[in-house]
Amino acid sequence: MYQSVINKRVLLLNQNYEPLTLCAARRAIVLLFQGKAEMIATANGLKIRTVDRSFDLPSVVRLQQYRRVPFKKIMLTRKNVIIRDRNRCQYCGSTKGPMTVDHVVPKTMGGSERWDNLVCACARCNNSKGDRTAEQAGMKLLKKPTPPSYIMFLQRDSEVAPQWHPYLFMDSRFGGATT
Ligand SMILES: [Zn+2]
């Protein structure tokens, strides 16, 4: 139990509240103790207990000093399109079978290799769509494809904590860039 709590993911914000990365709770706690970060949100009621004290497990912490970070962009690759869409066909919603990457507007019709024109599609949907736009094929996308947020990408294996939402929506620097 202690092991899993100490490894829980914490959203680390820069001094200007911009999301920086995710870290293990263990690291966030060290930053708090060293006075290098402040608690912004706690994880719902979860506590960390040591021999003589108990304190709230952090969910969001903010660095006291601004840290310069290199621009982080998710590389546009087949694999990353499929990861962004969580291995779910964006037409029928299936998550079974090997997934392909579909150009919403086909290359032959001038569709480009961009986050907003590529979606994860099962082989069946990709085949039946063929060289047509989704509209022409009478197929509807589950959602409009967008560039992935860097943080959401890091958190692809599990749910994004509700405490993180206010900060992730500010994530224009990482998530807003189109390729
Ligand atoms: Zn499908």
PDB file of C-alpha atoms and ligand atoms in Angstrom:
ATOM      1  CA  MET A   1       0.000   0.000   0.000  1.00  0.00           C
ATOM      2  CA  TYR A   2       2.674   2.473   1.058  1.00  0.00           C
ATOM      3  CA  GLN A   3       4.650   1.587  -2.038  1.00  0.00           C
ATOM      4  CA  SER A   4       1.754   2.337  -4.373  1.00  0.00           C
ATOM      5  CA  VAL A   5       0.895   5.636  -2.668  1.00  0.00           C
ATOM      6  CA  ILE A   6       4.451   6.889  -2.786  1.00  0.00           C
ATOM      7  CA  ASN A   7       4.587   6.124  -6.499  1.00  0.00           C
ATOM      8  CA  LYS A   8       1.334   7.830  -7.382  1.00  0.00           C
ATOM      9  CA  ARG A   9       1.697  10.382 -10.115  1.00  0.00           C
ATOM     10  CA  VAL A  10       1.770  14.049  -9.218  1.00  0.00           C
ATOM     11  CA  LEU A  11       1.366  16.937 -11.629  1.00  0.00           C
ATOM     12  CA  LEU A  12       4.365  19.224 -11.315  1.00  0.00           C
ATOM     13  CA  LEU A  13       3.652  22.840 -12.277  1.00  0.00           C
ATOM     14  CA  ASN A  14       6.207  25.443 -13.125  1.00  0.00           C
ATOM     15  CA  GLN A  15       6.321  28.608 -11.021  1.00  0.00           C
ATOM     16  CA  ASN A  16       3.954  30.264 -13.540  1.00  0.00           C
ATOM     17  CA  TYR A  17       1.448  27.398 -13.140  1.00  0.00           C
ATOM     18  CA  GLU A  18       2.305  25.877 -16.481  1.00  0.00           C
ATOM     19  CA  PRO A  19       2.303  22.061 -16.390  1.00  0.00           C
ATOM     20  CA  LEU A  20       5.889  20.783 -16.438  1.00  0.00           C
ATOM     21  CA  THR A  21       5.689  17.060 -16.095  1.00  0.00           C
ATOM     22  CA  LEU A  22       4.426  14.204 -13.973  1.00  0.00           C
ATOM     23  CA  CYS A  23       6.543  12.832 -11.183  1.00  0.00           C
ATOM     24  CA  ALA A  24       6.207  10.178  -8.524  1.00  0.00           C
ATOM     25  CA  ALA A  25       4.673  11.368  -5.252  1.00  0.00           C
ATOM     26  CA  ARG A  26       7.981  10.522  -3.611  1.00  0.00           C
ATOM     27  CA  ARG A  27       9.769  13.210  -5.608  1.00  0.00           C
ATOM     28  CA  ALA A  28       6.994  15.747  -5.070  1.00  0.00           C
ATOM     29  CA  ILE A  29       7.206  15.188  -1.311  1.00  0.00           C
ATOM     30  CA  VAL A  30      10.960  15.736  -1.339  1.00  0.00           C
ATOM     31  CA  LEU A  31      10.411  19.011  -3.226  1.00  0.00           C
ATOM     32  CA  LEU A  32       7.809  20.072  -0.658  1.00  0.00           C
ATOM     33  CA  PHE A  33      10.080  19.246   2.251  1.00  0.00           C
ATOM     34  CA  GLN A  34      12.998  21.089   0.719  1.00  0.00           C
ATOM     35  CA  GLY A  35      10.788  24.139   0.266  1.00  0.00           C
ATOM     36  CA  LYS A  36      11.296  23.985  -3.482  1.00  0.00           C
ATOM     37  CA  ALA A  37       7.615  23.436  -4.202  1.00  0.00           C
ATOM     38  CA  GLU A  38       4.265  24.270  -2.651  1.00  0.00           C
ATOM     39  CA  MET A  39       1.164  22.138  -2.403  1.00  0.00           C
ATOM     40  CA  ILE A  40      -1.568  23.206  -4.824  1.00  0.00           C
ATOM     41  CA  ALA A  41      -3.970  20.269  -4.501  1.00  0.00           C
ATOM     42  CA  THR A  42      -3.966  17.120  -2.436  1.00  0.00           C
ATOM     43  CA  ALA A  43      -4.987  13.665  -3.573  1.00  0.00           C
ATOM     44  CA  ASN A  44      -8.492  12.999  -2.215  1.00  0.00           C
ATOM     45  CA  GLY A  45      -7.940  12.098   1.397  1.00  0.00           C
ATOM     46  CA  LEU A  46      -4.886   9.961   0.758  1.00  0.00           C
ATOM     47  CA  LYS A  47      -2.285  10.190   3.493  1.00  0.00           C
ATOM     48  CA  ILE A  48       1.324   9.277   3.800  1.00  0.00           C
ATOM     49  CA  ARG A  49       2.334   7.991   7.188  1.00  0.00           C
ATOM     50  CA  THR A  50       5.766   7.843   8.628  1.00  0.00           C
ATOM     51  CA  VAL A  51       6.658   6.566  12.071  1.00  0.00           C
ATOM     52  CA  ASP A  52       5.636   9.737  13.876  1.00  0.00           C
ATOM     53  CA  ARG A  53       3.570  11.789  11.469  1.00  0.00           C
ATOM     54  CA  SER A  54       1.061  11.697   8.683  1.00  0.00           C
ATOM     55  CA  PHE A  55       0.525  14.164   5.890  1.00  0.00           C
ATOM     56  CA  ASP A  56      -1.544  14.677   2.778  1.00  0.00           C
ATOM     57  CA  LEU A  57      -0.452  13.059  -0.421  1.00  0.00           C
ATOM     58  CA  PRO A  58       0.015  15.732  -3.103  1.00  0.00           C
ATOM     59  CA  SER A  59      -1.796  15.655  -6.434  1.00  0.00           C
ATOM     60  CA  VAL A  60      -0.549  18.986  -7.812  1.00  0.00           C
ATOM     61  CA  VAL A  61       2.560  20.841  -6.653  1.00  0.00           C
ATOM     62  CA  ARG A  62       4.090  24.059  -7.950  1.00  0.00           C
ATOM     63  CA  LEU A  63       7.764  24.931  -8.106  1.00  0.00           C
ATOM     64  CA  GLN A  64       8.799  28.040  -6.174  1.00  0.00           C
ATOM     65  CA  GLN A  65      11.342  29.016  -8.788  1.00  0.00           C
ATOM     66  CA  TYR A  66      10.704  29.229 -12.491  1.00  0.00           C
ATOM     67  CA  ARG A  67      12.446  26.474 -14.369  1.00  0.00           C
ATOM     68  CA  ARG A  68      13.429  26.971 -17.965  1.00  0.00           C
ATOM     69  CA  VAL A  69      12.431  23.945 -19.984  1.00  0.00           C
ATOM     70  CA  PRO A  70      13.055  23.017 -23.573  1.00  0.00           C
ATOM     71  CA  PHE A  71       9.972  23.029 -25.760  1.00  0.00           C
ATOM     72  CA  LYS A  72       8.391  19.595 -25.615  1.00  0.00           C
ATOM     73  CA  LYS A  73       6.437  18.374 -28.540  1.00  0.00           C
ATOM     74  CA  ILE A  74       5.017  14.944 -29.180  1.00  0.00           C
ATOM     75  CA  MET A  75       6.447  13.525 -32.382  1.00  0.00           C
ATOM     76  CA  LEU A  76       3.841  12.886 -35.022  1.00  0.00           C
ATOM     77  CA  THR A  77       4.189   9.170 -35.709  1.00  0.00           C
ATOM     78  CA  ARG A  78       1.766   6.343 -36.461  1.00  0.00           C
ATOM     79  CA  LYS A  79       2.356   4.895 -33.045  1.00  0.00           C
ATOM     80  CA  ASN A  80       1.695   8.203 -31.309  1.00  0.00           C
ATOM     81  CA  VAL A  81      -1.556   8.781 -33.217  1.00  0.00           C
ATOM     82  CA  ILE A  82      -2.748   5.394 -31.992  1.00  0.00           C
ATOM     83  CA  ILE A  83      -1.616   6.173 -28.438  1.00  0.00           C
ATOM     84  CA  ARG A  84      -3.375   9.557 -28.519  1.00  0.00           C
ATOM     85  CA  ASP A  85      -6.605   7.838 -29.525  1.00  0.00           C
ATOM     86  CA  ARG A  86      -6.009   5.180 -26.861  1.00  0.00           C
ATOM     87  CA  ASN A  87      -6.095   2.365 -29.370  1.00  0.00           C
ATOM     88  CA  ARG A  88      -9.740   3.113 -30.117  1.00  0.00           C
ATOM     89  CA  CYS A  89     -11.025   3.194 -33.686  1.00  0.00           C
ATOM     90  CA  GLN A  90     -12.290   6.755 -34.111  1.00  0.00           C
ATOM     91  CA  TYR A  91     -15.098   5.585 -36.391  1.00  0.00           C
ATOM     92  CA  CYS A  92     -16.700   2.538 -34.755  1.00  0.00           C
ATOM     93  CA  GLY A  93     -15.167   2.768 -31.279  1.00  0.00           C
ATOM     94  CA  SER A  94     -13.662  -0.716 -31.374  1.00  0.00           C
ATOM     95  CA  THR A  95     -10.446  -1.339 -29.461  1.00  0.00           C
ATOM     96  CA  LYS A  96      -9.917  -4.835 -30.804  1.00  0.00           C
ATOM     97  CA  GLY A  97      -7.437  -5.994 -33.352  1.00  0.00           C
ATOM     98  CA  PRO A  98      -4.442  -4.233 -34.790  1.00  0.00           C
ATOM     99  CA  MET A  99      -5.110  -0.558 -35.439  1.00  0.00           C
ATOM    100  CA  THR A 100      -4.183   1.465 -38.484  1.00  0.00           C
ATOM    101  CA  VAL A 101      -3.809   5.178 -39.011  1.00  0.00           C
ATOM    102  CA  ASP A 102      -6.369   6.791 -41.290  1.00  0.00           C
ATOM    103  CA  HIS A 103      -6.126  10.122 -43.105  1.00  0.00           C
ATOM    104  CA  VAL A 104      -9.512  11.772 -42.435  1.00  0.00           C
ATOM    105  CA  VAL A 105      -9.082  13.672 -45.698  1.00  0.00           C
ATOM    106  CA  PRO A 106      -7.150  11.232 -47.887  1.00  0.00           C
ATOM    107  CA  LYS A 107      -3.688  12.129 -49.137  1.00  0.00           C
ATOM    108  CA  THR A 108      -4.961  11.853 -52.699  1.00  0.00           C
ATOM    109  CA  MET A 109      -7.398  14.673 -51.923  1.00  0.00           C
ATOM    110  CA  GLY A 110      -4.756  16.918 -50.419  1.00  0.00           C
ATOM    111  CA  GLY A 111      -5.124  15.722 -46.820  1.00  0.00           C
ATOM    112  CA  SER A 112      -1.917  16.341 -44.935  1.00  0.00           C
ATOM    113  CA  GLU A 113       0.054  14.563 -42.264  1.00  0.00           C
ATOM    114  CA  ARG A 114      -1.171  16.539 -39.282  1.00  0.00           C
ATOM    115  CA  TRP A 115      -2.533  15.663 -35.891  1.00  0.00           C
ATOM    116  CA  ASP A 116      -5.920  16.987 -36.935  1.00  0.00           C
ATOM    117  CA  ASN A 117      -6.058  14.839 -40.070  1.00  0.00           C
ATOM    118  CA  LEU A 118      -4.871  11.512 -38.663  1.00  0.00           C
ATOM    119  CA  VAL A 119      -6.895   9.130 -36.536  1.00  0.00           C
ATOM    120  CA  CYS A 120      -6.663   5.625 -35.213  1.00  0.00           C
ATOM    121  CA  ALA A 121      -8.925   3.318 -37.244  1.00  0.00           C
ATOM    122  CA  CYS A 122      -9.539  -0.407 -37.197  1.00  0.00           C
ATOM    123  CA  ALA A 123      -8.631  -2.220 -40.407  1.00  0.00           C
ATOM    124  CA  ARG A 124     -12.304  -2.780 -41.230  1.00  0.00           C
ATOM    125  CA  CYS A 125     -13.277   0.897 -41.007  1.00  0.00           C
ATOM    126  CA  ASN A 126     -10.125   1.970 -42.810  1.00  0.00           C
ATOM    127  CA  ASN A 127     -10.910  -0.441 -45.645  1.00  0.00           C
ATOM    128  CA  SER A 128     -14.540   0.492 -46.000  1.00  0.00           C
ATOM    129  CA  LYS A 129     -13.674   4.201 -45.923  1.00  0.00           C
ATOM    130  CA  GLY A 130     -11.120   3.700 -48.663  1.00  0.00           C
ATOM    131  CA  ASP A 131      -9.959   6.741 -50.559  1.00  0.00           C
ATOM    132  CA  ARG A 132     -12.863   8.930 -49.538  1.00  0.00           C
ATOM    133  CA  THR A 133     -13.378  11.549 -46.889  1.00  0.00           C
ATOM    134  CA  ALA A 134     -15.276  10.415 -43.809  1.00  0.00           C
ATOM    135  CA  GLU A 135     -18.238  12.457 -45.005  1.00  0.00           C
ATOM    136  CA  GLN A 136     -18.254  10.858 -48.436  1.00  0.00           C
ATOM    137  CA  ALA A 137     -18.083   7.429 -46.848  1.00  0.00           C
ATOM    138  CA  GLY A 138     -20.937   8.324 -44.503  1.00  0.00           C
ATOM    139  CA  MET A 139     -18.728   7.743 -41.471  1.00  0.00           C
ATOM    140  CA  LYS A 140     -18.607   9.921 -38.397  1.00  0.00           C
ATOM    141  CA  LEU A 141     -15.610  10.574 -36.186  1.00  0.00           C
ATOM    142  CA  LEU A 142     -16.098   9.975 -32.465  1.00  0.00           C
ATOM    143  CA  LYS A 143     -14.330  13.277 -31.820  1.00  0.00           C
ATOM    144  CA  LYS A 144     -12.385  15.901 -33.664  1.00  0.00           C
ATOM    145  CA  PRO A 145      -8.704  14.929 -33.728  1.00  0.00           C
ATOM    146  CA  THR A 146      -6.370  17.434 -32.061  1.00  0.00           C
ATOM    147  CA  PRO A 147      -2.687  17.530 -31.137  1.00  0.00           C
ATOM    148  CA  PRO A 148      -2.188  15.662 -27.861  1.00  0.00           C
ATOM    149  CA  SER A 149      -1.274  17.462 -24.679  1.00  0.00           C
ATOM    150  CA  TYR A 150       2.169  16.517 -23.465  1.00  0.00           C
ATOM    151  CA  ILE A 151       0.934  15.774 -19.948  1.00  0.00           C
ATOM    152  CA  MET A 152      -1.998  13.692 -21.105  1.00  0.00           C
ATOM    153  CA  PHE A 153       0.443  11.771 -23.198  1.00  0.00           C
ATOM    154  CA  LEU A 154       2.534  11.000 -20.146  1.00  0.00           C
ATOM    155  CA  GLN A 155      -0.593   9.842 -18.377  1.00  0.00           C
ATOM    156  CA  ARG A 156      -1.785   7.618 -21.185  1.00  0.00           C
ATOM    157  CA  ASP A 157      -1.973   4.475 -19.064  1.00  0.00           C
ATOM    158  CA  SER A 158      -4.491   5.796 -16.602  1.00  0.00           C
ATOM    159  CA  GLU A 159      -7.029   8.460 -15.900  1.00  0.00           C
ATOM    160  CA  VAL A 160      -6.133  12.099 -15.507  1.00  0.00           C
ATOM    161  CA  ALA A 161      -6.820  13.196 -11.914  1.00  0.00           C
ATOM    162  CA  PRO A 162      -9.650  15.759 -11.668  1.00  0.00           C
ATOM    163  CA  GLN A 163      -7.311  18.017  -9.650  1.00  0.00           C
ATOM    164  CA  TRP A 164      -5.146  18.414 -12.763  1.00  0.00           C
ATOM    165  CA  HIS A 165      -7.861  19.650 -15.102  1.00  0.00           C
ATOM    166  CA  PRO A 166      -7.636  23.399 -14.408  1.00  0.00           C
ATOM    167  CA  TYR A 167      -3.928  23.314 -15.243  1.00  0.00           C
ATOM    168  CA  LEU A 168      -4.057  21.011 -18.235  1.00  0.00           C
ATOM    169  CA  PHE A 169      -6.487  23.288 -20.008  1.00  0.00           C
ATOM    170  CA  MET A 170      -3.840  26.004 -19.759  1.00  0.00           C
ATOM    171  CA  ASP A 171      -1.479  23.673 -21.523  1.00  0.00           C
ATOM    172  CA  SER A 172      -1.487  25.620 -24.777  1.00  0.00           C
ATOM    173  CA  ARG A 173       2.256  25.698 -25.068  1.00  0.00           C
ATOM    174  CA  PHE A 174       2.592  21.943 -25.304  1.00  0.00           C
ATOM    175  CA  GLY A 175      -0.759  20.900 -26.631  1.00  0.00           C
ATOM    176  CA  GLY A 176      -1.658  23.795 -28.842  1.00  0.00           C
ATOM    177  CA  ALA A 177       1.085  23.484 -31.379  1.00  0.00           C
ATOM    178  CA  THR A 178       0.069  21.851 -34.612  1.00  0.00           C
ATOM    179  CA  THR A 179       2.461  19.913 -36.707  1.00  0.00           C
TER     180      THR A 179
HETATM  181 ZN    ZN B   1     -13.603   0.740 -36.747  1.00  0.00          ZN
END
